Amino acid sequence: MKERSLRKRKGKENKIVHSQVVLLYNFYYLCIMRKIIAYKGYYSDFMLQLSEQERKKIKRALLLFETEDKIPSHYIKFIRDGVYEFRVNYGNNEFRIFFIYDGDTIVVLFNCFKKKTQRAPNSEIEKAIKLKNEYYEQEE
């Protein structure tokens, strides 16, 4: 009889320890999660132009960016002046979303485009830098 109650108690203790580990993992997950915001309407306007499958692919990639601590290097490229490029490929199409980091956990999305040439158009880069400056001026 004592052996049976000991097994029951150990089973409950294992469940408690498992629950604590899950809670700690969830807490860690929430701490590293990034918050992604879109500045003005550039991102949403761009997304409306895409097919449903292209939108899903971009949203999945952004979800990975939002939740994972380390992102594969093929997704992100530093452009200049604090502006980065988030890269998403779907079929033969390449999509680029310019963004900045605002602190450790906030990502601000700016303009987006479907890549058609080897290099990102300079006009798109200049636009992203202009939007970054507007964003920081608005915060002050």
PDB file of C-alpha atoms in Angstrom:
ATOM      1  CA  MET A   1       0.000   0.000   0.000  1.00  0.00           C
ATOM      2  CA  LYS A   2       2.793   2.458   0.890  1.00  0.00           C
ATOM      3  CA  GLU A   3       4.599   1.648  -2.363  1.00  0.00           C
ATOM      4  CA  ARG A   4       1.468   2.512  -4.373  1.00  0.00           C
ATOM      5  CA  SER A   5       0.984   5.885  -2.635  1.00  0.00           C
ATOM      6  CA  LEU A   6       4.699   6.694  -3.145  1.00  0.00           C
ATOM      7  CA  ARG A   7       4.332   6.038  -6.882  1.00  0.00           C
ATOM      8  CA  LYS A   8       1.268   8.290  -7.004  1.00  0.00           C
ATOM      9  CA  ARG A   9       3.114  11.042  -5.157  1.00  0.00           C
ATOM     10  CA  LYS A  10       6.172  10.762  -7.445  1.00  0.00           C
ATOM     11  CA  GLY A  11       3.864  10.975 -10.472  1.00  0.00           C
ATOM     12  CA  LYS A  12       2.331  14.174  -9.085  1.00  0.00           C
ATOM     13  CA  GLU A  13       5.780  15.599  -8.324  1.00  0.00           C
ATOM     14  CA  ASN A  14       6.915  14.862 -11.891  1.00  0.00           C
ATOM     15  CA  LYS A  15       3.835  16.636 -13.222  1.00  0.00           C
ATOM     16  CA  ILE A  16       4.569  19.657 -11.015  1.00  0.00           C
ATOM     17  CA  VAL A  17       8.214  19.790 -12.132  1.00  0.00           C
ATOM     18  CA  HIS A  18       7.121  19.404 -15.773  1.00  0.00           C
ATOM     19  CA  SER A  19       4.589  22.235 -15.321  1.00  0.00           C
ATOM     20  CA  GLN A  20       7.276  24.481 -13.816  1.00  0.00           C
ATOM     21  CA  VAL A  21       9.612  23.797 -16.737  1.00  0.00           C
ATOM     22  CA  VAL A  22       6.836  24.611 -19.217  1.00  0.00           C
ATOM     23  CA  LEU A  23       6.047  27.849 -17.365  1.00  0.00           C
ATOM     24  CA  LEU A  24       9.715  28.887 -17.335  1.00  0.00           C
ATOM     25  CA  TYR A  25      10.009  28.114 -21.047  1.00  0.00           C
ATOM     26  CA  ASN A  26       6.890  30.144 -21.807  1.00  0.00           C
ATOM     27  CA  PHE A  27       8.236  33.041 -19.722  1.00  0.00           C
ATOM     28  CA  TYR A  28      11.545  32.913 -21.616  1.00  0.00           C
ATOM     29  CA  TYR A  29       9.637  32.776 -24.916  1.00  0.00           C
ATOM     30  CA  LEU A  30       7.662  35.901 -24.003  1.00  0.00           C
ATOM     31  CA  CYS A  31      10.834  37.716 -22.957  1.00  0.00           C
ATOM     32  CA  ILE A  32      12.603  37.155 -26.280  1.00  0.00           C
ATOM     33  CA  MET A  33       9.577  37.792 -28.448  1.00  0.00           C
ATOM     34  CA  ARG A  34       9.840  40.827 -30.660  1.00  0.00           C
ATOM     35  CA  LYS A  35       6.985  43.163 -31.312  1.00  0.00           C
ATOM     36  CA  ILE A  36       6.596  43.943 -35.005  1.00  0.00           C
ATOM     37  CA  ILE A  37       4.774  47.120 -35.976  1.00  0.00           C
ATOM     38  CA  ALA A  38       4.155  48.666 -39.370  1.00  0.00           C
ATOM     39  CA  TYR A  39       4.872  52.355 -39.776  1.00  0.00           C
ATOM     40  CA  LYS A  40       2.180  54.171 -41.741  1.00  0.00           C
ATOM     41  CA  GLY A  41       0.417  52.090 -44.428  1.00  0.00           C
ATOM     42  CA  TYR A  42       3.287  50.951 -46.643  1.00  0.00           C
ATOM     43  CA  TYR A  43       3.366  47.343 -45.434  1.00  0.00           C
ATOM     44  CA  SER A  44      -0.403  46.822 -45.550  1.00  0.00           C
ATOM     45  CA  ASP A  45      -0.700  48.471 -48.985  1.00  0.00           C
ATOM     46  CA  PHE A  46       2.019  46.166 -50.296  1.00  0.00           C
ATOM     47  CA  MET A  47       0.399  43.059 -48.802  1.00  0.00           C
ATOM     48  CA  LEU A  48      -2.911  43.872 -50.501  1.00  0.00           C
ATOM     49  CA  GLN A  49      -1.194  43.620 -53.902  1.00  0.00           C
ATOM     50  CA  LEU A  50      -0.004  40.039 -53.301  1.00  0.00           C
ATOM     51  CA  SER A  51      -1.687  36.677 -53.746  1.00  0.00           C
ATOM     52  CA  GLU A  52      -3.016  34.821 -50.709  1.00  0.00           C
ATOM     53  CA  GLN A  53      -0.097  32.350 -50.832  1.00  0.00           C
ATOM     54  CA  GLU A  54       2.481  35.150 -51.015  1.00  0.00           C
ATOM     55  CA  ARG A  55       0.878  36.904 -48.038  1.00  0.00           C
ATOM     56  CA  LYS A  56       0.911  33.677 -46.027  1.00  0.00           C
ATOM     57  CA  LYS A  57       4.587  33.098 -46.801  1.00  0.00           C
ATOM     58  CA  ILE A  58       5.540  36.616 -45.687  1.00  0.00           C
ATOM     59  CA  LYS A  59       3.419  36.368 -42.531  1.00  0.00           C
ATOM     60  CA  ARG A  60       5.027  33.009 -41.631  1.00  0.00           C
ATOM     61  CA  ALA A  61       8.501  34.477 -42.117  1.00  0.00           C
ATOM     62  CA  LEU A  62       7.612  37.500 -39.963  1.00  0.00           C
ATOM     63  CA  LEU A  63       6.211  35.185 -37.277  1.00  0.00           C
ATOM     64  CA  LEU A  64       9.571  33.400 -37.234  1.00  0.00           C
ATOM     65  CA  PHE A  65      11.279  36.778 -36.937  1.00  0.00           C
ATOM     66  CA  GLU A  66       8.945  37.757 -34.105  1.00  0.00           C
ATOM     67  CA  THR A  67       9.388  34.614 -32.030  1.00  0.00           C
ATOM     68  CA  GLU A  68      12.879  33.235 -32.669  1.00  0.00           C
ATOM     69  CA  ASP A  69      15.943  34.565 -30.896  1.00  0.00           C
ATOM     70  CA  LYS A  70      18.290  33.766 -33.783  1.00  0.00           C
ATOM     71  CA  ILE A  71      17.200  34.224 -37.381  1.00  0.00           C
ATOM     72  CA  PRO A  72      18.988  32.557 -40.323  1.00  0.00           C
ATOM     73  CA  SER A  73      21.231  35.095 -42.034  1.00  0.00           C
ATOM     74  CA  HIS A  74      19.551  34.705 -45.420  1.00  0.00           C
ATOM     75  CA  TYR A  75      16.457  36.458 -44.028  1.00  0.00           C
ATOM     76  CA  ILE A  76      18.118  39.696 -42.897  1.00  0.00           C
ATOM     77  CA  LYS A  77      20.670  42.016 -44.476  1.00  0.00           C
ATOM     78  CA  PHE A  78      22.010  45.309 -43.145  1.00  0.00           C
ATOM     79  CA  ILE A  79      21.589  48.044 -45.773  1.00  0.00           C
ATOM     80  CA  ARG A  80      22.881  51.280 -44.202  1.00  0.00           C
ATOM     81  CA  ASP A  81      22.054  54.045 -41.685  1.00  0.00           C
ATOM     82  CA  GLY A  82      20.376  51.585 -39.301  1.00  0.00           C
ATOM     83  CA  VAL A  83      18.038  50.212 -41.987  1.00  0.00           C
ATOM     84  CA  TYR A  84      17.802  46.478 -42.616  1.00  0.00           C
ATOM     85  CA  GLU A  85      16.179  44.393 -45.318  1.00  0.00           C
ATOM     86  CA  PHE A  86      13.967  41.412 -44.455  1.00  0.00           C
ATOM     87  CA  ARG A  87      14.061  38.918 -47.320  1.00  0.00           C
ATOM     88  CA  VAL A  88      11.332  36.458 -48.239  1.00  0.00           C
ATOM     89  CA  ASN A  89      11.366  34.165 -51.259  1.00  0.00           C
ATOM     90  CA  TYR A  90       8.284  32.488 -52.675  1.00  0.00           C
ATOM     91  CA  GLY A  91       8.647  30.532 -55.897  1.00  0.00           C
ATOM     92  CA  ASN A  92      10.469  32.766 -58.360  1.00  0.00           C
ATOM     93  CA  ASN A  93       9.521  35.924 -56.474  1.00  0.00           C
ATOM     94  CA  GLU A  94      11.710  37.742 -53.988  1.00  0.00           C
ATOM     95  CA  PHE A  95      10.130  40.175 -51.553  1.00  0.00           C
ATOM     96  CA  ARG A  96      11.963  42.776 -49.512  1.00  0.00           C
ATOM     97  CA  ILE A  97      10.706  44.641 -46.462  1.00  0.00           C
ATOM     98  CA  PHE A  98      12.814  47.448 -45.027  1.00  0.00           C
ATOM     99  CA  PHE A  99      12.832  47.766 -41.243  1.00  0.00           C
ATOM    100  CA  ILE A 100      14.658  49.120 -38.222  1.00  0.00           C
ATOM    101  CA  TYR A 101      15.142  47.914 -34.671  1.00  0.00           C
ATOM    102  CA  ASP A 102      13.728  50.314 -32.118  1.00  0.00           C
ATOM    103  CA  GLY A 103      15.380  49.070 -28.950  1.00  0.00           C
ATOM    104  CA  ASP A 104      15.864  45.364 -28.263  1.00  0.00           C
ATOM    105  CA  THR A 105      12.363  44.090 -28.877  1.00  0.00           C
ATOM    106  CA  ILE A 106      10.562  46.344 -31.341  1.00  0.00           C
ATOM    107  CA  VAL A 107      10.835  45.982 -35.097  1.00  0.00           C
ATOM    108  CA  VAL A 108       9.362  48.733 -37.261  1.00  0.00           C
ATOM    109  CA  LEU A 109       8.416  47.788 -40.825  1.00  0.00           C
ATOM    110  CA  PHE A 110       8.640  50.417 -43.561  1.00  0.00           C
ATOM    111  CA  ASN A 111       8.307  50.167 -47.322  1.00  0.00           C
ATOM    112  CA  CYS A 112       8.282  46.870 -49.233  1.00  0.00           C
ATOM    113  CA  PHE A 113       8.801  45.795 -52.816  1.00  0.00           C
ATOM    114  CA  LYS A 114       8.997  42.789 -55.106  1.00  0.00           C
ATOM    115  CA  LYS A 115      12.602  42.463 -56.219  1.00  0.00           C
ATOM    116  CA  LYS A 116      13.123  42.463 -59.980  1.00  0.00           C
ATOM    117  CA  THR A 117      16.833  43.296 -60.308  1.00  0.00           C
ATOM    118  CA  GLN A 118      20.053  42.079 -58.716  1.00  0.00           C
ATOM    119  CA  ARG A 119      20.316  45.107 -56.408  1.00  0.00           C
ATOM    120  CA  ALA A 120      17.697  46.830 -54.299  1.00  0.00           C
ATOM    121  CA  PRO A 121      16.593  50.040 -56.040  1.00  0.00           C
ATOM    122  CA  ASN A 122      18.313  53.055 -54.529  1.00  0.00           C
ATOM    123  CA  SER A 123      14.978  54.912 -54.487  1.00  0.00           C
ATOM    124  CA  GLU A 124      13.514  52.240 -52.167  1.00  0.00           C
ATOM    125  CA  ILE A 125      16.527  52.460 -49.844  1.00  0.00           C
ATOM    126  CA  GLU A 126      16.303  56.256 -49.731  1.00  0.00           C
ATOM    127  CA  LYS A 127      12.579  56.006 -49.008  1.00  0.00           C
ATOM    128  CA  ALA A 128      13.263  53.635 -46.080  1.00  0.00           C
ATOM    129  CA  ILE A 129      15.872  56.003 -44.640  1.00  0.00           C
ATOM    130  CA  LYS A 130      13.451  58.915 -44.979  1.00  0.00           C
ATOM    131  CA  LEU A 131      10.729  56.898 -43.196  1.00  0.00           C
ATOM    132  CA  LYS A 132      13.183  55.964 -40.427  1.00  0.00           C
ATOM    133  CA  ASN A 133      13.973  59.648 -39.863  1.00  0.00           C
ATOM    134  CA  GLU A 134      10.244  60.510 -39.840  1.00  0.00           C
ATOM    135  CA  TYR A 135       9.598  57.713 -37.335  1.00  0.00           C
ATOM    136  CA  TYR A 136      12.218  59.007 -34.896  1.00  0.00           C
ATOM    137  CA  GLU A 137      11.127  62.631 -35.330  1.00  0.00           C
ATOM    138  CA  GLN A 138       7.547  61.626 -34.553  1.00  0.00           C
ATOM    139  CA  GLU A 139       8.666  59.862 -31.342  1.00  0.00           C
ATOM    140  CA  GLU A 140      10.276  63.022 -29.939  1.00  0.00           C
TER     141      GLU A 140
END
